[in-house]
Coordinates of C-alpha atoms and ligand atoms in Angstrom, one line a residue:
M1 CA 16.4 -43.1 -36.7
S2 CA 14.5 -42.1 -39.8
K3 CA 16.2 -44.6 -42.1
P4 CA 13.9 -47.5 -43.2
I5 CA 14.9 -50.9 -42.0
I6 CA 15.3 -53.2 -45.0
A7 CA 14.8 -56.9 -44.4
S8 CA 18.1 -58.9 -44.3
S9 CA 18.2 -62.0 -46.6
T10 CA 19.7 -64.0 -43.7
L11 CA 16.8 -63.2 -41.4
I12 CA 13.8 -63.2 -43.8
I13 CA 13.6 -64.9 -47.2
P14 CA 13.1 -62.1 -49.6
E15 CA 10.6 -62.1 -52.5
T16 CA 12.2 -62.8 -55.9
H17 CA 11.0 -61.8 -59.3
I18 CA 11.8 -62.7 -62.9
I19 CA 13.5 -59.3 -63.3
P20 CA 15.9 -58.6 -60.5
T21 CA 14.9 -55.7 -58.3
H22 CA 18.5 -54.7 -57.6
V23 CA 21.5 -55.2 -59.9
A24 CA 25.0 -54.4 -58.7
I25 CA 27.9 -54.2 -61.2
I26 CA 31.7 -54.1 -61.1
M27 CA 32.6 -52.5 -64.4
D28 CA 36.0 -54.0 -65.0
G29 CA 38.3 -54.2 -68.0
N30 CA 38.3 -50.6 -69.2
G31 CA 42.1 -50.5 -69.2
R32 CA 42.6 -53.8 -71.0
W33 CA 40.0 -52.8 -73.6
A34 CA 42.1 -49.7 -74.3
S35 CA 45.5 -51.4 -74.2
Q36 CA 44.3 -54.0 -76.8
R37 CA 43.6 -51.1 -79.1
F38 CA 46.9 -49.4 -78.4
L39 CA 45.0 -46.6 -76.7
P40 CA 45.7 -44.9 -73.4
R41 CA 43.9 -46.7 -70.5
V42 CA 41.8 -43.6 -69.9
A43 CA 40.2 -44.0 -73.3
G44 CA 38.7 -47.2 -71.9
H45 CA 37.1 -45.2 -69.1
T46 CA 35.6 -42.7 -71.5
K47 CA 34.1 -45.6 -73.5
G48 CA 33.0 -47.2 -70.2
L49 CA 31.0 -44.1 -69.4
E50 CA 29.0 -44.5 -72.7
V51 CA 28.2 -48.1 -71.6
V52 CA 27.0 -46.8 -68.2
K53 CA 24.5 -44.5 -70.0
K54 CA 23.2 -47.4 -72.0
M55 CA 22.9 -49.6 -68.9
V56 CA 21.0 -47.0 -67.0
E57 CA 18.6 -46.5 -69.9
E58 CA 18.1 -50.3 -70.3
S59 CA 17.6 -50.9 -66.5
A60 CA 14.9 -48.2 -66.4
R61 CA 13.2 -49.6 -69.4
L62 CA 13.2 -53.1 -67.9
G63 CA 11.7 -51.9 -64.6
I64 CA 14.8 -52.7 -62.6
K65 CA 14.4 -50.7 -59.4
Y66 CA 18.0 -50.3 -58.2
L67 CA 21.2 -50.2 -60.3
T68 CA 24.4 -49.9 -58.3
L69 CA 27.7 -49.3 -60.1
F70 CA 31.2 -49.5 -58.6
A71 CA 32.9 -46.5 -60.2
F72 CA 35.9 -46.0 -57.8
S73 CA 37.0 -48.2 -55.0
S74 CA 38.8 -47.1 -51.9
E75 CA 41.8 -49.0 -53.3
N76 CA 41.7 -47.2 -56.7
W77 CA 43.7 -44.3 -55.2
R78 CA 46.7 -46.6 -55.7
R79 CA 46.5 -46.1 -59.5
P80 CA 48.8 -43.7 -61.3
K81 CA 48.0 -40.1 -60.3
E82 CA 47.1 -39.1 -63.9
E83 CA 44.5 -41.9 -64.2
V84 CA 43.0 -41.0 -60.8
N85 CA 42.8 -37.3 -62.0
F86 CA 41.2 -38.4 -65.2
L87 CA 38.6 -40.5 -63.5
M88 CA 37.8 -37.6 -61.2
S89 CA 37.3 -35.2 -64.1
L90 CA 35.2 -37.7 -66.0
F91 CA 33.1 -38.1 -62.9
L92 CA 32.7 -34.4 -62.5
K93 CA 31.8 -33.9 -66.2
A94 CA 29.3 -36.7 -66.0
L95 CA 27.7 -35.1 -62.9
E96 CA 27.4 -31.8 -64.7
K97 CA 26.2 -33.2 -68.0
E98 CA 24.0 -36.2 -67.2
V99 CA 22.2 -35.2 -64.0
V100 CA 19.5 -33.1 -65.8
K101 CA 18.9 -36.0 -68.1
L102 CA 18.6 -38.4 -65.2
H103 CA 16.2 -36.0 -63.5
S104 CA 14.0 -35.7 -66.6
N105 CA 13.8 -39.5 -66.7
N106 CA 12.6 -39.6 -63.1
I107 CA 15.8 -41.3 -62.0
K108 CA 17.0 -40.9 -58.4
L109 CA 20.8 -40.5 -58.0
K110 CA 22.6 -41.7 -54.9
L111 CA 26.3 -41.8 -54.0
I112 CA 27.8 -44.2 -51.5
G113 CA 31.3 -44.2 -50.2
D114 CA 33.6 -41.8 -48.3
I115 CA 33.1 -38.7 -50.5
S116 CA 35.0 -36.6 -47.9
A117 CA 38.2 -37.6 -49.9
F118 CA 36.9 -35.8 -53.0
T119 CA 37.5 -32.2 -53.9
A120 CA 35.0 -29.6 -52.6
E121 CA 33.8 -29.0 -56.1
I122 CA 32.9 -32.7 -56.6
Q123 CA 31.3 -33.0 -53.2
E124 CA 29.1 -29.9 -53.9
K125 CA 28.1 -31.3 -57.3
I126 CA 27.2 -34.7 -55.7
S127 CA 25.0 -33.0 -53.0
K128 CA 23.2 -30.9 -55.7
A129 CA 22.6 -33.9 -57.9
E130 CA 21.2 -35.9 -55.1
L131 CA 19.0 -33.1 -53.9
L132 CA 17.7 -32.4 -57.5
T133 CA 16.6 -36.0 -57.9
V134 CA 15.6 -36.9 -54.3
N135 CA 11.9 -37.1 -55.0
N136 CA 12.1 -39.1 -58.2
T137 CA 10.3 -42.4 -58.2
G138 CA 11.9 -44.3 -61.0
L139 CA 15.2 -46.2 -61.1
V140 CA 17.5 -45.6 -58.2
L141 CA 21.0 -45.2 -59.7
T142 CA 23.7 -45.6 -57.0
I143 CA 27.3 -44.8 -57.8
A144 CA 29.8 -46.3 -55.4
A145 CA 32.7 -43.8 -55.3
N146 CA 35.7 -44.2 -52.9
Y147 CA 33.6 -47.1 -51.6
G148 CA 34.9 -50.2 -49.8
G149 CA 32.8 -52.9 -48.3
R150 CA 34.9 -53.1 -45.1
W151 CA 34.7 -49.3 -44.8
D152 CA 30.9 -49.6 -45.0
I153 CA 30.8 -52.3 -42.2
L154 CA 33.1 -50.4 -39.9
N155 CA 31.2 -47.2 -40.6
A156 CA 27.9 -48.9 -39.7
I157 CA 29.4 -50.3 -36.4
R158 CA 30.8 -46.8 -35.5
N159 CA 27.5 -45.1 -36.2
F160 CA 25.5 -47.7 -34.4
L161 CA 27.7 -47.4 -31.3
Q162 CA 27.5 -43.6 -31.4
N163 CA 23.7 -43.8 -31.3
N164 CA 23.7 -46.6 -28.7
P165 CA 26.7 -45.9 -26.5
S166 CA 25.6 -48.1 -23.6
V167 CA 24.4 -51.1 -25.6
D168 CA 24.9 -54.6 -24.3
P169 CA 27.1 -56.4 -26.9
N170 CA 24.9 -59.5 -26.6
Q171 CA 21.9 -57.4 -27.8
I172 CA 23.6 -56.5 -31.1
D173 CA 22.2 -58.5 -34.0
E174 CA 22.1 -58.1 -37.8
S175 CA 19.0 -55.8 -37.7
S176 CA 20.8 -53.5 -35.3
L177 CA 23.3 -52.7 -38.0
T178 CA 21.1 -52.8 -41.1
P179 CA 19.9 -49.2 -40.9
Y180 CA 23.5 -47.9 -40.7
F181 CA 24.8 -49.3 -43.9
S182 CA 25.2 -46.9 -46.8
M183 CA 22.8 -48.9 -48.9
S184 CA 20.1 -49.1 -46.2
F185 CA 17.7 -47.5 -48.6
A186 CA 17.7 -50.5 -50.9
P187 CA 17.1 -54.3 -50.7
E188 CA 20.2 -56.5 -51.1
P189 CA 21.3 -57.0 -54.7
D190 CA 19.6 -59.9 -56.5
L191 CA 22.2 -60.0 -59.3
F192 CA 25.9 -59.1 -59.2
I193 CA 27.7 -58.7 -62.5
R194 CA 31.4 -58.5 -62.9
T195 CA 32.9 -57.9 -66.4
G196 CA 36.5 -58.3 -67.4
G197 CA 37.1 -61.9 -66.6
E198 CA 38.1 -61.7 -62.9
Q199 CA 36.0 -63.7 -60.4
R200 CA 36.2 -61.7 -57.2
V201 CA 34.2 -59.2 -55.2
S202 CA 37.0 -56.7 -54.7
N203 CA 35.7 -55.2 -51.5
F204 CA 32.3 -54.2 -53.1
L205 CA 29.1 -54.7 -51.1
L206 CA 30.5 -57.4 -48.8
W207 CA 27.6 -57.5 -46.3
Q208 CA 24.9 -57.0 -48.9
L209 CA 26.0 -59.8 -51.3
A210 CA 25.3 -62.6 -48.8
Y211 CA 22.7 -64.3 -51.0
T212 CA 23.2 -62.5 -54.4
E213 CA 23.5 -64.4 -57.6
M214 CA 27.0 -63.8 -59.0
Y215 CA 27.5 -63.5 -62.8
F216 CA 31.0 -63.2 -64.3
T217 CA 31.7 -62.5 -67.9
E218 CA 35.0 -62.3 -69.9
K219 CA 33.7 -59.3 -71.8
F220 CA 35.5 -56.0 -71.0
W221 CA 33.1 -53.3 -69.7
P222 CA 33.4 -51.1 -72.8
D223 CA 32.2 -54.2 -74.9
F224 CA 29.3 -54.9 -72.5
G225 CA 26.0 -53.8 -74.0
V226 CA 22.2 -54.4 -74.0
E227 CA 22.7 -57.8 -75.5
S228 CA 25.3 -58.9 -72.8
F229 CA 23.0 -57.5 -70.1
N230 CA 20.1 -59.6 -71.4
D231 CA 22.4 -62.7 -71.4
S232 CA 23.1 -62.0 -67.7
L233 CA 19.3 -61.6 -67.0
K234 CA 18.5 -64.8 -68.8
W235 CA 21.1 -66.6 -66.7
Y236 CA 19.6 -65.0 -63.6
R237 CA 16.1 -66.3 -64.5
Q238 CA 17.5 -69.8 -64.5
R239 CA 18.9 -69.6 -61.0
E240 CA 17.2 -71.4 -58.2
R241 CA 17.4 -69.0 -55.3
R242 CA 17.1 -71.2 -52.3
F243 CA 18.3 -68.9 -49.5
G244 CA 19.5 -71.9 -47.5
Q245 CA 16.4 -74.0 -48.1
T246 CA 16.2 -77.2 -50.1
S247 CA 15.0 -77.5 -53.7
H248 CA 12.1 -79.6 -52.4
Q249 CA 10.9 -76.9 -50.0
L250 CA 10.9 -74.4 -52.9
V251 CA 8.7 -76.7 -55.0
E252 CA 6.3 -77.2 -52.1
K253 CA 6.1 -73.4 -51.6
T254 CA 5.3 -72.8 -55.2
E255 CA 2.6 -75.5 -55.1
I256 CA 1.0 -73.9 -51.9
N257 CA 1.1 -70.5 -53.6
H258 CA -0.7 -71.9 -56.6
A259 CA -3.3 -73.8 -54.6
Ligands
LIG301 C1 37.7 -50.7 -63.9 O1 38.5 -51.0 -65.1 C2 37.0 -49.5 -64.0 C3 37.2 -48.4 -63.2 C4 38.1 -48.4 -62.0 C5 36.5 -47.1 -63.4 C6 35.0 -47.3 -63.9 C7 34.6 -46.0 -64.5 C8 33.8 -45.9 -65.5 C9 33.1 -47.0 -66.2 C10 33.5 -44.5 -66.1 C11 32.9 -43.5 -65.2 C12 31.6 -44.0 -64.5 C13 30.8 -43.1 -63.9 C14 29.6 -43.7 -63.2 C15 30.9 -41.7 -63.9 P1 40.0 -51.1 -65.0 O2 40.6 -49.8 -65.2 O3 40.4 -51.7 -63.7 O4 40.4 -52.1 -66.2 P2 41.6 -53.1 -66.2 O5 41.2 -54.2 -65.2 O6 41.4 -53.6 -67.6 O7 42.8 -52.4 -66.0

């Protein structure tokens, strides 16, 4: 196993910082944004892509290390065929057009999800983009495409068992599975943002969100911008991240650290 083992928030209390290390976003509300303007739903996705670019820039500027975006869920195939096709072509165009820019900004691109369902052309572009940016040391931009949290957990169990066929079930613990998750290269998200007014996780990073701070905003994704992002970061800074401890213990720890 060459993958690094990332500490699990339920096993070890992670270090936290004023600026979150990892931000994960569900970019919801593109369709409603467009409908409100009597535009086709897909116009909302085009506008949404513009916001993605701004968020990537701002995250890199702020020194956020990991930005993970839910672009297409395993359930999004249920949408009208024309919308799915549009999203695929938008994705392909973005891969073609933006990757060089990402690379010149030292950004590493990663894709998580079952990409075997995409066309050969998209799969090839994804591999090339990941390869081009593999040694970059700046922001790690992860796009979740045909991703589902349950798929990820099942996949991790399958891969673990394939590598450990004669394992005693009693010996399996969280750290046995951690290296097999598709986000094993990153710490768990510190901040989760969902735009568009819904307050649910929608099968996003189910395992990894165990102790993530959850920020929900009514704003539709195309209306989300640097200012809204800063509002969410301000909210995050005011959270007391206890990871199961009491407030009193946290105060004591801070005092010890400052002694
Ligand atoms: C959810 O809004 C959004 C999506 C399913 C697609 C997100 C895609 C983008 C932001 C553009 C492409 C991004 C990349 C990274 C290439 P919705 O359609 O569910 O909105 P609704 O809830 O108002 O219908």
